[in-house]
Coordinates of C-alpha atoms in Angstrom, one line a residue:
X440 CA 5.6 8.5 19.7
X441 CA 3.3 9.6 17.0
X442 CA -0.3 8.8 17.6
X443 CA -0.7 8.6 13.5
X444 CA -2.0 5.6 12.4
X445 CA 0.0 2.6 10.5
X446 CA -0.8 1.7 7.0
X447 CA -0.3 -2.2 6.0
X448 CA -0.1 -3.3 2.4
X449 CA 0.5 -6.3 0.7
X450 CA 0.8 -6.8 -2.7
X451 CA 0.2 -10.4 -4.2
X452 CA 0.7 -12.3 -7.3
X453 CA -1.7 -15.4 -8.3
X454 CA -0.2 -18.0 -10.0
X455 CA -1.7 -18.2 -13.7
X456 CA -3.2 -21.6 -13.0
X457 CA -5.4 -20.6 -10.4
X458 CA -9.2 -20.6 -11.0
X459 CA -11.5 -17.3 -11.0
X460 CA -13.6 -19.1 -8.3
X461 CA -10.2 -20.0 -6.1
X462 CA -9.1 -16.3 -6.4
X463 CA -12.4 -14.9 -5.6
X464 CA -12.3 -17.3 -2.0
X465 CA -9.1 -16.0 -1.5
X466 CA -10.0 -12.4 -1.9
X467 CA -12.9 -13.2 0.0
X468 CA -10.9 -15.2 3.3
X469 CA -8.8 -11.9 3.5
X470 CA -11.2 -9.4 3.4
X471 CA -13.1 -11.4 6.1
X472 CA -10.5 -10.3 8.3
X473 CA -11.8 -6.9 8.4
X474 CA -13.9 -8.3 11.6
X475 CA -10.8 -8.6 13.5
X476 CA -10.7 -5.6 16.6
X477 CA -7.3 -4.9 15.9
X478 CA -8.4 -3.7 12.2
X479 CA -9.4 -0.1 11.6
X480 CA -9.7 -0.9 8.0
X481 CA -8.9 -3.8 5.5
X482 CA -9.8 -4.3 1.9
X483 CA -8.2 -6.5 -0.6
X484 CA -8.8 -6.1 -4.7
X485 CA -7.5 -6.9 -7.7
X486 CA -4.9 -4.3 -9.4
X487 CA -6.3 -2.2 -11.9
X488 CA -2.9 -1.1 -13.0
X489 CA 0.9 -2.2 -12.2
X490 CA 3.9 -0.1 -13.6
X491 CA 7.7 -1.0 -12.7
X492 CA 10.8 0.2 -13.6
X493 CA 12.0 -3.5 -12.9
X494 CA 10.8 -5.4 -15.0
X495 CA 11.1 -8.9 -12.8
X496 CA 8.2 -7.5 -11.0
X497 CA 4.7 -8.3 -11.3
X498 CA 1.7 -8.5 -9.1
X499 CA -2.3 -8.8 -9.0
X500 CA -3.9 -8.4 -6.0
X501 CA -3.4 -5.9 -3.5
X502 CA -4.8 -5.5 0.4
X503 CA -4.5 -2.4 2.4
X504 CA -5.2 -2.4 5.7
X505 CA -4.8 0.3 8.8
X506 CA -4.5 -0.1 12.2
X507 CA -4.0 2.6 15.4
X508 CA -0.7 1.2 16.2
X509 CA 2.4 -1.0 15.4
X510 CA 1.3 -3.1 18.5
X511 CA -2.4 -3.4 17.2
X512 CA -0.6 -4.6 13.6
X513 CA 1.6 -7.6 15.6
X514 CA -1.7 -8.7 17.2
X515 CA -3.1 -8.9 13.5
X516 CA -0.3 -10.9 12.2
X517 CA 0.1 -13.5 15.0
X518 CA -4.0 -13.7 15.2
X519 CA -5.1 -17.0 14.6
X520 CA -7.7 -16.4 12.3
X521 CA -5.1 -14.5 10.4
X522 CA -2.5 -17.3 10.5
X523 CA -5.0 -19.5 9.2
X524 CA -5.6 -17.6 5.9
X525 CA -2.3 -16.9 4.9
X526 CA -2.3 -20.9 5.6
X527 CA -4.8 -21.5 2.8
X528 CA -4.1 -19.0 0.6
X529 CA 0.0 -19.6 0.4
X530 CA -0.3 -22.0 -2.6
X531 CA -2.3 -19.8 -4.5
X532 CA 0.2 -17.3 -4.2
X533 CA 3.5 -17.0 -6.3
X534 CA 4.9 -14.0 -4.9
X535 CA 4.2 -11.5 -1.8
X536 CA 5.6 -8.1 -1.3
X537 CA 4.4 -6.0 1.9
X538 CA 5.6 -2.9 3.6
X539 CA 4.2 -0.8 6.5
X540 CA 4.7 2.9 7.6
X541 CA 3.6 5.2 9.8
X542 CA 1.4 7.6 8.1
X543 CA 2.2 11.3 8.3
X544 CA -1.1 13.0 8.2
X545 CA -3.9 12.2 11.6
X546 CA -6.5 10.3 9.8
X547 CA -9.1 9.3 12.6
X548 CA -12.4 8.8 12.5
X549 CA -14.4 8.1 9.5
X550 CA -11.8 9.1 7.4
X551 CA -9.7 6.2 8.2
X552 CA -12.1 3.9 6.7
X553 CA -12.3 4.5 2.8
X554 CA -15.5 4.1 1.3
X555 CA -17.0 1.8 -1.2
X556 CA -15.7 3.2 -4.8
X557 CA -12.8 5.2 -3.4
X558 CA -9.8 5.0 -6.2
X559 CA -6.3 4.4 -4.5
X560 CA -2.9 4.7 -5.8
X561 CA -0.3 3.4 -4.1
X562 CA 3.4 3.9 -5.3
X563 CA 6.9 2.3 -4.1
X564 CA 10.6 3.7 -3.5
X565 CA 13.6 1.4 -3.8
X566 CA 16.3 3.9 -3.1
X567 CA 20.1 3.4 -4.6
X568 CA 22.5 1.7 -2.5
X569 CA 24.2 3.6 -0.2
X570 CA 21.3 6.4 0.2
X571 CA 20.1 5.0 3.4
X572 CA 21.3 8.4 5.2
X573 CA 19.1 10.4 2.4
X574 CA 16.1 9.2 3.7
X575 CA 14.5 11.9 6.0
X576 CA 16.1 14.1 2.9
X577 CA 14.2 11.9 0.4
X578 CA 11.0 11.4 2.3
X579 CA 10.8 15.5 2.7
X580 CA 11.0 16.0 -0.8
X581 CA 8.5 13.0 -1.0
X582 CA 5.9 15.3 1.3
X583 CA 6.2 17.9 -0.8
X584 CA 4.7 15.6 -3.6
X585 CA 1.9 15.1 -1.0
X586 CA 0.3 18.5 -1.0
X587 CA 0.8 19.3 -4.4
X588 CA -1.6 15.9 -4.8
X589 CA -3.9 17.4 -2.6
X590 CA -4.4 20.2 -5.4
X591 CA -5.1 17.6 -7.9
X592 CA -8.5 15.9 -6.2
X593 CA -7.0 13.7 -3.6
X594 CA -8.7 13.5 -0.5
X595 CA -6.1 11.5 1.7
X596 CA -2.7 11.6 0.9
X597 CA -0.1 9.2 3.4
X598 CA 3.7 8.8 3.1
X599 CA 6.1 7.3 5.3
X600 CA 9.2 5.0 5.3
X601 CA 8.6 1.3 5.9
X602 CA 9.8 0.0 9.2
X603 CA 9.0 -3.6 8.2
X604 CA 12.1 -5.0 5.4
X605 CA 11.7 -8.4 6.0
X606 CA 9.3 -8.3 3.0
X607 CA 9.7 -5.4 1.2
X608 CA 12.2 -6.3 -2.0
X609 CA 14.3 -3.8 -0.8
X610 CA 11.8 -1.0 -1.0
X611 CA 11.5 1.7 1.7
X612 CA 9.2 4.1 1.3
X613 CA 5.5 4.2 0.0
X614 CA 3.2 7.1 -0.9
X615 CA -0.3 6.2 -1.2
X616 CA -3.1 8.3 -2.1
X617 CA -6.7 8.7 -1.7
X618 CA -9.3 9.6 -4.5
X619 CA -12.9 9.9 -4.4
X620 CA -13.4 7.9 -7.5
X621 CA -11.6 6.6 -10.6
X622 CA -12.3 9.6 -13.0
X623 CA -10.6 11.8 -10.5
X624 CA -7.5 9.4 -10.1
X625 CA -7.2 9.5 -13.7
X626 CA -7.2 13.1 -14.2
X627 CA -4.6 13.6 -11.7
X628 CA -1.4 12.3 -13.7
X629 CA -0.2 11.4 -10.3
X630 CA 2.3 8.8 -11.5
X631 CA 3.9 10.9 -14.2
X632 CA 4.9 13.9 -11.7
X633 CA 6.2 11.0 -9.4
X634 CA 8.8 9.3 -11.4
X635 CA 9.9 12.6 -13.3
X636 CA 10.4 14.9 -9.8
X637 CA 13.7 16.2 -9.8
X638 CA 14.0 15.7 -6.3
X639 CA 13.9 12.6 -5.9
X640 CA 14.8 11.0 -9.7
X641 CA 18.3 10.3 -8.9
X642 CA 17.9 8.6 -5.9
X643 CA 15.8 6.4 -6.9
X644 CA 16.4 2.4 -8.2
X645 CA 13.2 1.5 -8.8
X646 CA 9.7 3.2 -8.6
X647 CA 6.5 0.7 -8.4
X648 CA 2.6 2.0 -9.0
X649 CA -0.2 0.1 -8.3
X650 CA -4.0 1.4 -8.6
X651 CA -7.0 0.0 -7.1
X652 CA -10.8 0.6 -6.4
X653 CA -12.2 0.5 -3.0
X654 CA -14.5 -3.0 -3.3
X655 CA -17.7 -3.1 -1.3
X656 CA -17.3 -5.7 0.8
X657 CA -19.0 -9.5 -0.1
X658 CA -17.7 -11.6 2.7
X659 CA -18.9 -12.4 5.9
X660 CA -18.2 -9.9 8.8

């Protein structure tokens, strides 16, 4: 079993009627969570940028969170502070997407927390049907992607394929990557080497990438 920590992200959209004020408590409720002891890390922001290659998608909001084990991650979802934010904010909420994988690289320490500022892309693999016995294939070639980001100013780089579908829109596999600020994730042209490897293009469906800062932190721990 690997001792690599799992990586938890939800991706949310807000229904157009709700107000600034409503979305800002709701933003606020989740990141309160962070206080939880099963939570090595949890931030949730707005999107600073959302590309699909299927067009029916569309989200706002994202949270990322890390915990040191798939056990630790159950204990989040069935906590009862937990259960009663996703209680509140359900109506505010038009659409959820979430996946979870284990990451491939040992981030422990202070590393696993990401600092105030840090810019984070985060991008999505629906694979065509029928590929499911590609994926260790798939996911290899996806690695590969992951140290040639490391060349390009990223200072964590995670992949892995998600072992939770229930919510995932059929994707099942992320990539999500670590910059020390938004200059430097905008000077990478990450996304662009992404969609156009030839390892990977014609096995994919759909490709989804989502950028976000790092928030400092305004609710109550």
């Amino acid at each position: 079993m690997s001792n690599n920590i799992i990586e938890h992200v939800v991706l949310f959209k807000v229904k157009d009627d709700v107000a600034p004020s409503e979305v800002d408590a709701m933003v606020n409720r989740i990141n309160s969570l962070n206080s939880l002891d099963q939570t090595l890390h949890l931030t949730m922001a707005p999107l600073l940028s959302f590309r699909s290659t299927q067009a029916s998608l569309n989200f706002t909001h994202i949270l990322h969170a890390r915990y040191n084990s798939k056990h630790d991650l159950e204990e989040y979802t069935v906590h009862p502070s937990h259960v009663a934010v996703v209680k509140v904010n359900a109506p505010l909420c038009q659409d959820i997407m979430a996946l979870d994988w284990v990451a491939n690289e040992n981030l422990r320490g202070e590393s696993v927390i990401l600092a105030p500022g840090s810019a984070v892309q985060v991008t999505f693999f629906k694979l065509k049907e029928g590929l499911e016995d590609r994926v260790d294939e798939i996911l290899r070639a996806v690695m590969e992607i992951q140290e040639e980001l490391k060349t390009k100013g990223a200072v964590q780089v995670t992949c892995g394929d998600n072992f939770s579908p229930g919510r995932a829109k059929g994707f099942s596999m992320a990539l999500l990557v670590v910059f020390p600020g938004l200059k430097e994730l905008e000077a990478s042209d990450s996304h662009v080497d992404i969609h156009k490897n030839h390892k990977i293009k014609d096995y994919l469906e759909c490709v989804m990438v989502v950028d976000f800062v790092v928030p400092s932190l305004t609710a109550s721990n």
